[in-house]
Every structure is written in structure tokens, then in C-alpha cells.
PDB file of C-alpha atoms in Angstrom:
ATOM      1  CA  UNK A   1     102.841 119.787 110.944  1.00 39.00           C
ATOM      2  CA  UNK A   2     104.665 118.947 114.199  1.00 42.00           C
ATOM      3  CA  UNK A   3     104.633 115.272 115.141  1.00 43.00           C
ATOM      4  CA  UNK A   4     107.390 115.443 117.746  1.00 46.00           C
ATOM      5  CA  UNK A   5     104.817 115.667 120.558  1.00 46.00           C
ATOM      6  CA  UNK A   6     102.895 112.584 119.446  1.00 53.00           C
ATOM      7  CA  UNK A   7     102.660 109.972 122.208  1.00 55.00           C
ATOM      8  CA  UNK A   8     102.431 107.030 119.826  1.00 69.00           C
ATOM      9  CA  UNK A   9     104.218 106.209 116.592  1.00 81.00           C
ATOM     10  CA  UNK A  10     102.825 107.060 113.209  1.00 83.00           C
ATOM     11  CA  UNK A  11     102.218 103.906 111.211  1.00 92.00           C
ATOM     12  CA  UNK A  12     101.820 103.306 107.505  1.00 96.00           C
ATOM     13  CA  UNK A  13     100.156  99.902 107.593  1.00 93.00           C
ATOM     14  CA  UNK A  14     102.734  97.844 109.525  1.00 92.00           C
ATOM     15  CA  UNK A  15     105.659 100.201 108.855  1.00 97.00           C
ATOM     16  CA  UNK A  16     106.989 103.168 110.804  1.00 97.00           C
ATOM     17  CA  UNK A  17     107.823 105.098 107.648  1.00 98.00           C
ATOM     18  CA  UNK A  18     105.832 106.214 104.605  1.00 98.00           C
ATOM     19  CA  UNK A  19     106.624 103.449 102.155  1.00 97.00           C
ATOM     20  CA  UNK A  20     106.213 103.494  98.396  1.00 97.00           C
ATOM     21  CA  UNK A  21     104.180 100.290  98.632  1.00 95.00           C
ATOM     22  CA  UNK A  22     101.776 101.879 101.119  1.00 97.00           C
ATOM     23  CA  UNK A  23     101.342 104.939  98.919  1.00 97.00           C
ATOM     24  CA  UNK A  24     100.700 102.893  95.784  1.00 96.00           C
ATOM     25  CA  UNK A  25      98.045 100.761  97.485  1.00 95.00           C
ATOM     26  CA  UNK A  26      96.453 103.928  98.849  1.00 95.00           C
ATOM     27  CA  UNK A  27      96.561 105.642  95.423  1.00 96.00           C
ATOM     28  CA  UNK A  28      95.588 102.717  93.188  1.00 96.00           C
ATOM     29  CA  UNK A  29      94.085 100.109  95.514  1.00 94.00           C
ATOM     30  CA  UNK A  30      96.555  97.419  94.456  1.00 91.00           C
ATOM     31  CA  UNK A  31     100.205  96.468  94.201  1.00 93.00           C
ATOM     32  CA  UNK A  32     102.088  98.700  91.763  1.00 95.00           C
ATOM     33  CA  UNK A  33     105.618  97.958  90.625  1.00 91.00           C
ATOM     34  CA  UNK A  34     108.071  99.890  88.515  1.00 93.00           C
ATOM     35  CA  UNK A  35     109.102  98.379  85.191  1.00 94.00           C
ATOM     36  CA  UNK A  36     112.720  99.501  84.748  1.00 93.00           C
ATOM     37  CA  UNK A  37     113.601 100.574  81.219  1.00 95.00           C
ATOM     38  CA  UNK A  38     116.691 101.545  79.239  1.00 93.00           C
ATOM     39  CA  UNK A  39     115.608 103.857  76.429  1.00 93.00           C
ATOM     40  CA  UNK A  40     119.095 104.173  74.952  1.00 90.00           C
ATOM     41  CA  UNK A  41     119.886 107.659  76.232  1.00 92.00           C
ATOM     42  CA  UNK A  42     123.305 108.912  77.250  1.00 91.00           C
ATOM     43  CA  UNK A  43     124.247 111.657  79.710  1.00 92.00           C
ATOM     44  CA  UNK A  44     125.726 115.144  79.270  1.00 91.00           C
ATOM     45  CA  UNK A  45     128.207 114.169  81.949  1.00 88.00           C
ATOM     46  CA  UNK A  46     129.497 111.414  79.654  1.00 88.00           C
ATOM     47  CA  UNK A  47     129.331 112.766  76.113  1.00 88.00           C
ATOM     48  CA  UNK A  48     131.369 115.893  76.797  1.00 87.00           C
ATOM     49  CA  UNK A  49     128.604 118.487  76.535  1.00 90.00           C
ATOM     50  CA  UNK A  50     128.994 119.198  80.262  1.00 88.00           C
ATOM     51  CA  UNK A  51     131.768 116.826  81.353  1.00 86.00           C
ATOM     52  CA  UNK A  52     133.268 113.443  80.567  1.00 84.00           C
ATOM     53  CA  UNK A  53     133.546 110.179  82.444  1.00 83.00           C
ATOM     54  CA  UNK A  54     130.232 110.362  84.262  1.00 85.00           C
ATOM     55  CA  UNK A  55     129.735 110.394  88.023  1.00 88.00           C
ATOM     56  CA  UNK A  56     132.512 108.306  89.552  1.00 88.00           C
ATOM     57  CA  UNK A  57     130.107 105.832  91.171  1.00 88.00           C
ATOM     58  CA  UNK A  58     128.017 105.255  88.025  1.00 84.00           C
ATOM     59  CA  UNK A  59     128.278 101.972  86.157  1.00 72.00           C
ATOM     60  CA  UNK A  60     128.565 101.544  82.407  1.00 60.00           C
ATOM     61  CA  UNK A  61     124.781 101.055  82.320  1.00 58.00           C
ATOM     62  CA  UNK A  62     124.097 104.498  83.717  1.00 49.00           C
ATOM     63  CA  UNK A  63     122.629 103.273  87.031  1.00 60.00           C
ATOM     64  CA  UNK A  64     120.269 101.033  85.087  1.00 50.00           C
ATOM     65  CA  UNK A  65     121.934  97.731  85.923  1.00 53.00           C
ATOM     66  CA  UNK A  66     118.600  96.008  86.527  1.00 59.00           C
ATOM     67  CA  UNK A  67     116.747  97.701  83.669  1.00 63.00           C
ATOM     68  CA  UNK A  68     115.789  96.040  80.421  1.00 59.00           C
ATOM     69  CA  UNK A  69     118.346  95.499  77.693  1.00 74.00           C
ATOM     70  CA  UNK A  70     118.736  98.331  75.211  1.00 74.00           C
ATOM     71  CA  UNK A  71     119.143  95.664  72.543  1.00 83.00           C
ATOM     72  CA  UNK A  72     115.339  95.316  72.839  1.00 89.00           C
ATOM     73  CA  UNK A  73     112.844  98.011  71.936  1.00 91.00           C
ATOM     74  CA  UNK A  74     111.001  99.613  74.835  1.00 94.00           C
ATOM     75  CA  UNK A  75     107.796  97.607  74.517  1.00 94.00           C
ATOM     76  CA  UNK A  76     109.746  94.336  74.405  1.00 94.00           C
ATOM     77  CA  UNK A  77     111.701  95.412  77.502  1.00 94.00           C
ATOM     78  CA  UNK A  78     108.470  96.311  79.239  1.00 94.00           C
ATOM     79  CA  UNK A  79     106.820  92.975  78.432  1.00 92.00           C
ATOM     80  CA  UNK A  80     109.814  90.914  79.543  1.00 91.00           C
ATOM     81  CA  UNK A  81     110.159  92.641  82.915  1.00 89.00           C
ATOM     82  CA  UNK A  82     106.401  92.784  83.490  1.00 88.00           C
ATOM     83  CA  UNK A  83     106.057  89.058  82.829  1.00 87.00           C
ATOM     84  CA  UNK A  84     108.837  88.288  85.278  1.00 85.00           C
ATOM     85  CA  UNK A  85     107.261  90.445  87.990  1.00 81.00           C
ATOM     86  CA  UNK A  86     103.862  88.895  87.303  1.00 80.00           C
ATOM     87  CA  UNK A  87     105.125  85.598  88.625  1.00 80.00           C
ATOM     88  CA  UNK A  88     105.101  87.234  92.063  1.00 83.00           C
ATOM     89  CA  UNK A  89     102.270  89.762  91.662  1.00 83.00           C
ATOM     90  CA  UNK A  90      99.810  88.480  89.030  1.00 83.00           C
ATOM     91  CA  UNK A  91      97.284  91.303  89.489  1.00 86.00           C
ATOM     92  CA  UNK A  92      99.618  94.262  89.858  1.00 92.00           C
ATOM     93  CA  UNK A  93      99.586  97.564  87.996  1.00 95.00           C
ATOM     94  CA  UNK A  94     102.694  99.186  86.544  1.00 95.00           C
ATOM     95  CA  UNK A  95     104.676 102.389  86.360  1.00 97.00           C
ATOM     96  CA  UNK A  96     107.072 102.682  83.448  1.00 97.00           C
ATOM     97  CA  UNK A  97     110.401 103.668  84.985  1.00 96.00           C
ATOM     98  CA  UNK A  98     112.818 105.305  82.550  1.00 96.00           C
ATOM     99  CA  UNK A  99     115.838 104.553  84.716  1.00 93.00           C
ATOM    100  CA  UNK A 100     119.117 104.297  82.809  1.00 88.00           C
ATOM    101  CA  UNK A 101     121.177 107.414  82.124  1.00 90.00           C
ATOM    102  CA  UNK A 102     119.441 110.810  81.627  1.00 95.00           C
ATOM    103  CA  UNK A 103     115.903 110.359  80.374  1.00 96.00           C
ATOM    104  CA  UNK A 104     115.093 113.929  79.352  1.00 97.00           C
ATOM    105  CA  UNK A 105     118.304 114.328  77.378  1.00 96.00           C
ATOM    106  CA  UNK A 106     116.728 114.320  73.911  1.00 96.00           C
ATOM    107  CA  UNK A 107     114.405 116.475  71.793  1.00 97.00           C
ATOM    108  CA  UNK A 108     110.814 116.582  72.982  1.00 97.00           C
ATOM    109  CA  UNK A 109     109.548 114.686  69.933  1.00 97.00           C
ATOM    110  CA  UNK A 110     111.815 111.760  70.862  1.00 97.00           C
ATOM    111  CA  UNK A 111     110.717 111.844  74.488  1.00 98.00           C
ATOM    112  CA  UNK A 112     107.081 111.926  73.410  1.00 98.00           C
ATOM    113  CA  UNK A 113     107.536 108.848  71.204  1.00 97.00           C
ATOM    114  CA  UNK A 114     109.173 106.866  73.999  1.00 97.00           C
ATOM    115  CA  UNK A 115     106.955 107.905  76.890  1.00 98.00           C
ATOM    116  CA  UNK A 116     103.712 107.500  74.979  1.00 98.00           C
ATOM    117  CA  UNK A 117     104.704 103.997  73.830  1.00 97.00           C
ATOM    118  CA  UNK A 118     104.844 102.883  77.458  1.00 97.00           C
ATOM    119  CA  UNK A 119     101.712 104.758  78.533  1.00 98.00           C
ATOM    120  CA  UNK A 120      99.805 102.814  75.877  1.00 97.00           C
ATOM    121  CA  UNK A 121     100.630  99.459  77.486  1.00 96.00           C
ATOM    122  CA  UNK A 122      97.774  97.731  79.359  1.00 93.00           C
ATOM    123  CA  UNK A 123      97.877  98.231  83.113  1.00 94.00           C
ATOM    124  CA  UNK A 124     100.259 101.197  83.083  1.00 96.00           C
ATOM    125  CA  UNK A 125      99.100 103.837  85.569  1.00 97.00           C
ATOM    126  CA  UNK A 126     101.993 106.257  85.313  1.00 98.00           C
ATOM    127  CA  UNK A 127     105.610 107.071  84.542  1.00 98.00           C
ATOM    128  CA  UNK A 128     108.720 107.718  86.591  1.00 98.00           C
ATOM    129  CA  UNK A 129     111.460 109.558  84.723  1.00 98.00           C
ATOM    130  CA  UNK A 130     115.038 109.689  86.014  1.00 96.00           C
ATOM    131  CA  UNK A 131     117.041 112.694  84.889  1.00 97.00           C
ATOM    132  CA  UNK A 132     119.526 115.394  85.851  1.00 96.00           C
ATOM    133  CA  UNK A 133     118.588 118.891  87.067  1.00 97.00           C
ATOM    134  CA  UNK A 134     120.560 120.442  84.210  1.00 96.00           C
ATOM    135  CA  UNK A 135     118.517 118.584  81.563  1.00 97.00           C
ATOM    136  CA  UNK A 136     115.139 120.254  81.992  1.00 98.00           C
ATOM    137  CA  UNK A 137     114.740 122.890  79.266  1.00 97.00           C
ATOM    138  CA  UNK A 138     111.444 124.749  79.128  1.00 98.00           C
ATOM    139  CA  UNK A 139     109.943 122.726  76.286  1.00 98.00           C
ATOM    140  CA  UNK A 140     110.669 119.472  78.137  1.00 98.00           C
ATOM    141  CA  UNK A 141     109.100 120.801  81.325  1.00 98.00           C
ATOM    142  CA  UNK A 142     106.063 121.905  79.309  1.00 98.00           C
ATOM    143  CA  UNK A 143     105.657 118.343  78.040  1.00 98.00           C
ATOM    144  CA  UNK A 144     106.150 116.898  81.531  1.00 98.00           C
ATOM    145  CA  UNK A 145     103.456 119.247  82.802  1.00 98.00           C
ATOM    146  CA  UNK A 146     101.148 117.981  80.067  1.00 98.00           C
ATOM    147  CA  UNK A 147     101.854 114.388  81.077  1.00 98.00           C
ATOM    148  CA  UNK A 148     101.254 115.288  84.706  1.00 98.00           C
ATOM    149  CA  UNK A 149      97.729 116.365  83.832  1.00 98.00           C
ATOM    150  CA  UNK A 150      96.814 112.966  82.377  1.00 96.00           C
ATOM    151  CA  UNK A 151      98.868 110.350  84.210  1.00 98.00           C
ATOM    152  CA  UNK A 152     100.587 109.683  87.528  1.00 98.00           C
ATOM    153  CA  UNK A 153     104.036 111.197  87.031  1.00 98.00           C
ATOM    154  CA  UNK A 154     107.266 111.364  89.007  1.00 98.00           C
ATOM    155  CA  UNK A 155     110.515 113.032  88.019  1.00 98.00           C
ATOM    156  CA  UNK A 156     113.486 111.489  89.841  1.00 98.00           C
ATOM    157  CA  UNK A 157     116.730 113.441  90.141  1.00 97.00           C
ATOM    158  CA  UNK A 158     120.064 112.601  91.707  1.00 95.00           C
ATOM    159  CA  UNK A 159     121.186 115.187  94.208  1.00 97.00           C
ATOM    160  CA  UNK A 160     123.438 112.630  95.985  1.00 97.00           C
ATOM    161  CA  UNK A 161     124.882 115.260  98.355  1.00 98.00           C
ATOM    162  CA  UNK A 162     124.463 118.940  99.169  1.00 98.00           C
ATOM    163  CA  UNK A 163     128.220 119.326  99.615  1.00 97.00           C
ATOM    164  CA  UNK A 164     129.836 120.770  96.525  1.00 94.00           C
ATOM    165  CA  UNK A 165     133.266 119.594  97.684  1.00 95.00           C
ATOM    166  CA  UNK A 166     131.940 116.032  97.418  1.00 96.00           C
ATOM    167  CA  UNK A 167     130.277 116.886  94.129  1.00 95.00           C
ATOM    168  CA  UNK A 168     133.689 117.687  92.686  1.00 94.00           C
ATOM    169  CA  UNK A 169     135.091 114.395  93.970  1.00 93.00           C
ATOM    170  CA  UNK A 170     132.316 112.380  92.334  1.00 94.00           C
ATOM    171  CA  UNK A 171     132.257 114.458  89.132  1.00 90.00           C
ATOM    172  CA  UNK A 172     128.559 115.267  89.485  1.00 93.00           C
ATOM    173  CA  UNK A 173     129.097 118.238  87.144  1.00 85.00           C
ATOM    174  CA  UNK A 174     126.384 120.459  88.603  1.00 93.00           C
ATOM    175  CA  UNK A 175     126.200 122.379  91.838  1.00 94.00           C
ATOM    176  CA  UNK A 176     123.564 122.141  94.544  1.00 96.00           C
ATOM    177  CA  UNK A 177     121.909 125.394  93.485  1.00 97.00           C
ATOM    178  CA  UNK A 178     121.258 123.865  90.066  1.00 96.00           C
ATOM    179  CA  UNK A 179     119.305 121.132  91.821  1.00 97.00           C
ATOM    180  CA  UNK A 180     117.327 123.583  93.948  1.00 98.00           C
ATOM    181  CA  UNK A 181     116.420 125.598  90.853  1.00 98.00           C
ATOM    182  CA  UNK A 182     115.264 122.474  88.993  1.00 98.00           C
ATOM    183  CA  UNK A 183     113.004 121.463  91.883  1.00 98.00           C
ATOM    184  CA  UNK A 184     111.457 124.925  91.876  1.00 98.00           C
ATOM    185  CA  UNK A 185     110.911 124.759  88.115  1.00 98.00           C
ATOM    186  CA  UNK A 186     109.139 121.399  88.340  1.00 98.00           C
ATOM    187  CA  UNK A 187     107.070 122.286  91.384  1.00 98.00           C
ATOM    188  CA  UNK A 188     105.759 125.435  89.702  1.00 98.00           C
ATOM    189  CA  UNK A 189     104.067 122.985  87.324  1.00 98.00           C
ATOM    190  CA  UNK A 190     102.922 120.752  90.206  1.00 98.00           C
ATOM    191  CA  UNK A 191     105.153 117.860  89.098  1.00 98.00           C
ATOM    192  CA  UNK A 192     106.117 115.360  91.802  1.00 98.00           C
ATOM    193  CA  UNK A 193     109.847 115.163  92.525  1.00 98.00           C
ATOM    194  CA  UNK A 194     111.790 112.287  94.064  1.00 98.00           C
ATOM    195  CA  UNK A 195     115.269 113.200  95.306  1.00 98.00           C
ATOM    196  CA  UNK A 196     118.042 110.597  95.280  1.00 97.00           C
ATOM    197  CA  UNK A 197     120.824 110.860  97.862  1.00 98.00           C
ATOM    198  CA  UNK A 198     123.762 108.563  98.615  1.00 97.00           C
ATOM    199  CA  UNK A 199     125.226 107.776 102.028  1.00 98.00           C
ATOM    200  CA  UNK A 200     128.854 106.670 102.109  1.00 97.00           C
ATOM    201  CA  UNK A 201     130.329 109.017  99.493  1.00 97.00           C
ATOM    202  CA  UNK A 202     134.092 109.705  99.642  1.00 96.00           C
ATOM    203  CA  UNK A 203     135.304 111.706 102.647  1.00 95.00           C
ATOM    204  CA  UNK A 204     131.822 112.459 103.973  1.00 97.00           C
ATOM    205  CA  UNK A 205     131.330 112.311 107.730  1.00 97.00           C
ATOM    206  CA  UNK A 206     128.209 111.094 109.510  1.00 97.00           C
ATOM    207  CA  UNK A 207     127.139 114.698 110.053  1.00 98.00           C
ATOM    208  CA  UNK A 208     127.726 115.667 106.416  1.00 98.00           C
ATOM    209  CA  UNK A 209     125.440 112.846 105.300  1.00 98.00           C
ATOM    210  CA  UNK A 210     122.736 113.899 107.740  1.00 98.00           C
ATOM    211  CA  UNK A 211     123.087 117.501 106.542  1.00 98.00           C
ATOM    212  CA  UNK A 212     122.098 116.262 103.083  1.00 98.00           C
ATOM    213  CA  UNK A 213     119.105 114.423 104.535  1.00 98.00           C
ATOM    214  CA  UNK A 214     118.028 117.515 106.466  1.00 98.00           C
ATOM    215  CA  UNK A 215     118.295 119.650 103.357  1.00 98.00           C
ATOM    216  CA  UNK A 216     116.040 117.265 101.431  1.00 98.00           C
ATOM    217  CA  UNK A 217     113.556 117.263 104.320  1.00 98.00           C
ATOM    218  CA  UNK A 218     113.253 121.037 103.915  1.00 97.00           C
ATOM    219  CA  UNK A 219     112.828 120.936 100.121  1.00 98.00           C
ATOM    220  CA  UNK A 220     109.513 120.949  98.304  1.00 98.00           C
ATOM    221  CA  UNK A 221     109.975 117.368  97.153  1.00 98.00           C
ATOM    222  CA  UNK A 222     107.428 114.611  97.524  1.00 98.00           C
ATOM    223  CA  UNK A 223     109.679 111.567  97.636  1.00 98.00           C
ATOM    224  CA  UNK A 224     113.157 110.433  98.577  1.00 98.00           C
ATOM    225  CA  UNK A 225     115.446 107.536  97.688  1.00 97.00           C
ATOM    226  CA  UNK A 226     118.329 106.930 100.060  1.00 97.00           C
ATOM    227  CA  UNK A 227     121.026 104.803  98.472  1.00 96.00           C
ATOM    228  CA  UNK A 228     123.942 103.077 100.077  1.00 96.00           C
ATOM    229  CA  UNK A 229     127.104 103.717  98.092  1.00 95.00           C
ATOM    230  CA  UNK A 230     128.025 100.608  96.131  1.00 93.00           C
ATOM    231  CA  UNK A 231     131.521 100.400  94.735  1.00 94.00           C
ATOM    232  CA  UNK A 232     131.360  98.549  91.441  1.00 92.00           C
ATOM    233  CA  UNK A 233     134.091  97.224  89.223  1.00 92.00           C
ATOM    234  CA  UNK A 234     135.110  99.308  86.198  1.00 90.00           C
ATOM    235  CA  UNK A 235     133.798 102.563  87.684  1.00 92.00           C
ATOM    236  CA  UNK A 236     136.037 105.629  88.130  1.00 92.00           C
ATOM    237  CA  UNK A 237     135.476 105.454  91.898  1.00 93.00           C
ATOM    238  CA  UNK A 238     137.647 102.334  92.100  1.00 95.00           C
ATOM    239  CA  UNK A 239     140.700 104.588  91.725  1.00 94.00           C
ATOM    240  CA  UNK A 240     139.431 106.795  94.555  1.00 93.00           C
ATOM    241  CA  UNK A 241     139.000 103.710  96.729  1.00 94.00           C
ATOM    242  CA  UNK A 242     142.515 102.533  95.922  1.00 95.00           C
ATOM    243  CA  UNK A 243     143.792 106.028  96.809  1.00 94.00           C
ATOM    244  CA  UNK A 244     142.201 105.778 100.261  1.00 93.00           C
ATOM    245  CA  UNK A 245     139.489 108.398  99.680  1.00 91.00           C
ATOM    246  CA  UNK A 246     136.669 105.993 100.432  1.00 93.00           C
ATOM    247  CA  UNK A 247     135.741 103.612 103.216  1.00 94.00           C
ATOM    248  CA  UNK A 248     132.727 101.326 103.259  1.00 96.00           C
ATOM    249  CA  UNK A 249     130.004 101.970 105.810  1.00 97.00           C
ATOM    250  CA  UNK A 250     129.257  99.150 108.240  1.00 97.00           C
ATOM    251  CA  UNK A 251     125.727  97.804 108.211  1.00 97.00           C
ATOM    252  CA  UNK A 252     124.840  98.987 111.731  1.00 98.00           C
ATOM    253  CA  UNK A 253     126.272 102.413 110.903  1.00 98.00           C
ATOM    254  CA  UNK A 254     124.107 102.661 107.789  1.00 98.00           C
ATOM    255  CA  UNK A 255     120.986 101.481 109.628  1.00 98.00           C
ATOM    256  CA  UNK A 256     121.435 104.173 112.277  1.00 98.00           C
ATOM    257  CA  UNK A 257     121.987 106.831 109.597  1.00 98.00           C
ATOM    258  CA  UNK A 258     118.752 105.797 107.906  1.00 98.00           C
ATOM    259  CA  UNK A 259     116.724 105.904 111.103  1.00 98.00           C
ATOM    260  CA  UNK A 260     118.276 109.241 112.096  1.00 98.00           C
ATOM    261  CA  UNK A 261     117.168 110.566 108.708  1.00 98.00           C
ATOM    262  CA  UNK A 262     113.657 109.135 108.838  1.00 98.00           C
ATOM    263  CA  UNK A 263     113.083 110.838 112.167  1.00 98.00           C
ATOM    264  CA  UNK A 264     113.398 114.322 110.640  1.00 97.00           C
ATOM    265  CA  UNK A 265     111.705 113.678 107.278  1.00 98.00           C
ATOM    266  CA  UNK A 266     108.182 115.095 106.941  1.00 97.00           C
ATOM    267  CA  UNK A 267     105.585 112.322 107.387  1.00 97.00           C
ATOM    268  CA  UNK A 268     103.997 113.037 104.004  1.00 97.00           C
ATOM    269  CA  UNK A 269     107.270 112.470 102.121  1.00 98.00           C
ATOM    270  CA  UNK A 270     107.148 109.104 100.349  1.00 98.00           C
ATOM    271  CA  UNK A 271     110.153 106.863 100.890  1.00 98.00           C
ATOM    272  CA  UNK A 272     110.759 105.188  97.540  1.00 97.00           C
ATOM    273  CA  UNK A 273     113.849 103.304  98.719  1.00 95.00           C
ATOM    274  CA  UNK A 274     116.066 102.886 101.779  1.00 96.00           C
ATOM    275  CA  UNK A 275     118.681 100.561 100.382  1.00 90.00           C
ATOM    276  CA  UNK A 276     119.433  98.607  97.270  1.00 79.00           C
ATOM    277  CA  UNK A 277     121.816  96.146  95.739  1.00 78.00           C
ATOM    278  CA  UNK A 278     124.332  96.112  92.922  1.00 83.00           C
ATOM    279  CA  UNK A 279     124.919  93.225  90.533  1.00 85.00           C
ATOM    280  CA  UNK A 280     126.810  90.572  92.486  1.00 88.00           C
ATOM    281  CA  UNK A 281     129.412  90.126  89.758  1.00 88.00           C
ATOM    282  CA  UNK A 282     130.219  93.870  89.743  1.00 90.00           C
ATOM    283  CA  UNK A 283     130.129  94.634  93.467  1.00 94.00           C
ATOM    284  CA  UNK A 284     133.394  95.281  95.297  1.00 95.00           C
ATOM    285  CA  UNK A 285     131.753  96.426  98.513  1.00 95.00           C
ATOM    286  CA  UNK A 286     130.170  96.672 100.951  1.00 96.00           C
ATOM    287  CA  UNK A 287     129.263  93.006 100.526  1.00 95.00           C
ATOM    288  CA  UNK A 288     126.680  93.077 103.327  1.00 96.00           C
ATOM    289  CA  UNK A 289     124.491  95.142 100.983  1.00 95.00           C
ATOM    290  CA  UNK A 290     123.676  91.957  99.065  1.00 94.00           C
ATOM    291  CA  UNK A 291     121.540  90.892 102.048  1.00 93.00           C
ATOM    292  CA  UNK A 292     118.886  93.458 101.220  1.00 92.00           C
ATOM    293  CA  UNK A 293     116.111  92.056 103.394  1.00 94.00           C
ATOM    294  CA  UNK A 294     118.415  91.805 106.399  1.00 96.00           C
ATOM    295  CA  UNK A 295     119.157  95.506 106.022  1.00 96.00           C
ATOM    296  CA  UNK A 296     115.467  96.430 105.733  1.00 96.00           C
ATOM    297  CA  UNK A 297     114.583  94.244 108.711  1.00 97.00           C
ATOM    298  CA  UNK A 298     117.354  95.886 110.729  1.00 98.00           C
ATOM    299  CA  UNK A 299     115.927  99.328 109.899  1.00 98.00           C
ATOM    300  CA  UNK A 300     112.487  98.212 111.091  1.00 97.00           C
ATOM    301  CA  UNK A 301     114.032  96.810 114.272  1.00 98.00           C
ATOM    302  CA  UNK A 302     115.982  99.994 114.994  1.00 98.00           C
ATOM    303  CA  UNK A 303     112.843 102.102 114.614  1.00 98.00           C
ATOM    304  CA  UNK A 304     111.003  99.800 117.015  1.00 97.00           C
ATOM    305  CA  UNK A 305     113.869  99.722 119.511  1.00 97.00           C
ATOM    306  CA  UNK A 306     113.929 103.528 119.580  1.00 96.00           C
ATOM    307  CA  UNK A 307     110.121 103.681 119.614  1.00 96.00           C
ATOM    308  CA  UNK A 308     110.549 106.018 116.662  1.00 97.00           C
ATOM    309  CA  UNK A 309     109.012 106.728 113.275  1.00 97.00           C
ATOM    310  CA  UNK A 310     109.276 108.943 110.222  1.00 97.00           C
ATOM    311  CA  UNK A 311     108.662 112.546 111.203  1.00 97.00           C
ATOM    312  CA  UNK A 312     109.112 112.096 114.945  1.00 96.00           C
ATOM    313  CA  UNK A 313     111.360 115.168 115.059  1.00 95.00           C
ATOM    314  CA  UNK A 314     109.999 116.938 111.985  1.00 93.00           C
ATOM    315  CA  UNK A 315     109.031 120.532 112.662  1.00 84.00           C
ATOM    316  CA  UNK A 316     107.197 121.893 109.670  1.00 73.00           C
TER     317      UNK A 316
END
């Protein structure tokens, strides 16, 4: 598909990019929100089986800072978060989002117990499972393929960057080829993949970040999350920041990076996220990220000012 010759912008409802909200309303005919869960897993990059210390940007909650409390069982977590979201969307449907740490890092019988408990909850239409590309053994992928046949399933994996020099700096503990191989393994079973990338990682230039975006655009993945790097207290990256290896992106710089990226993403790729926020009490910077809606509005405005849209320069 080549949309670069289109005379008018592609629109997804009132947006110039293929939003998660648009896709969910198209798929299910209603608002769908993710219920963020902490199933009590750890990570092979923390427990020493692959490395120790975790990725340098990752908080003590394994990137699940807004997930339920692991002091509660999964169903209790689900009910608490669902009830809170229902105050805003009383008729919504739900996707159980296993967010914190590495959610395929356990025997299949454990995964089955946890996933099925959430699928049994009223109104749940699917699951989204966050994991690492090096935690997908064959028996786990077989079970994911089974789930994919009977529910709406996403597997979310953190690539973060295609640059292995950066990978070493952030202690990702897998190389880019590992990620590519995992995508191929999942796609052979027709499982949807959402790739997470981060803009603002230590010592990455504007062009290096866009190289990562371009690489994802060329992958057989169905969704993307673009994160702004948040520096949080008590993470290993604080030492890198103090050593001068990291600078915070400015808001206008980030907005332009996002729009540059959207322009070369395939139109069918679902944009799960374009920014985010960290807990206010943990955030060191950039502090402008706390104004989430201002950032999203600025992205919309930049697309309009350029008369641009997702896929404008995609050549597929």
C-alpha cells in the first residue's frame, strides 16, 4: 500500500493516526479499556538467569507502576481497577493486561491458571500479555496460539531500540536479532504483536531514534507503543544521568519525533500509545511529561499543521 500520493489525509474518526480507541470501537462496537495487572512475576533480567539489575530505566514495579497491587489476587486487582474505570466508562468492555515484569516467565500451567482466571471475568473480550522476546519457549507459544483461537490476544514486547550499543547501556540483555526471531515465531502462529520503543534513551541521536521507528514500520507487527523516556528515582539510570550520559528531550522535540515516525508507519499498524506518564512522586524528568493531554494535543496540532497523517510516506 502506498499512501504517499494521497491528496487528502487519512482519518481514523477525528484522528490522523490509527488509534487504539478507534480500533477497539471498530472491533467491539464500544469503548474497551485495559485493566492493568501485576501477576507477581519477576524477570530473567533481574533474577540472574540472564542478567541482574533489570533494564536501567525500569522501576521496582517492573514497568507496572499503575497496575494493581500484587498484595491482591488477580481477580481482586481486576475488580478494583475495573470499578475505578467504570466511573468514566460505565458500559465499557475490558482487556486483561498482564503488564508488570515478564508475563510468560513461568511454567505453562501457572500461566494457564492466571490467564484463564481473567478471561472468566464478565465483560472481558481479550488479553494483552507483556513479555520479553527471550521468554517464549515453544510450549508457551503453543498455549498463546490456543488462546489466540478463542479470544482477542496481543503479545507486547519491549524492543526499545534497534541499536545494540544502546541495548548494552540500558542492560536490555538481549540483542535485536532475538527480538526479530521472537516476532517471527509469534507471527507464524498468527499472534498479534505490539512493539514497544523508547525515544530519549542515553546517547541516542534524533536519527538513531527514527531508525528504530523505521525498523518497526518494516516488521510484521500489528501495533506499536512509543514511549517517552521517563527517568524515575531509584532506577539504575539515575547514575547514567548523573554521569552525563542522558539528556531529557524537550516537548517540541518529542512531538516532532512522533509525527516524523507516524508519517512512515503503515496505516494499518495500530498505535497503542504515543506518550505516557510516570508516578509524580518518582519522576525526575522530563517534568513536562506529566501534562499528558497537552502532549497529545500538540501531536494532533503538528499533524494538522503539516497536513500530515500516519502512513503519508509509507511505501509498502
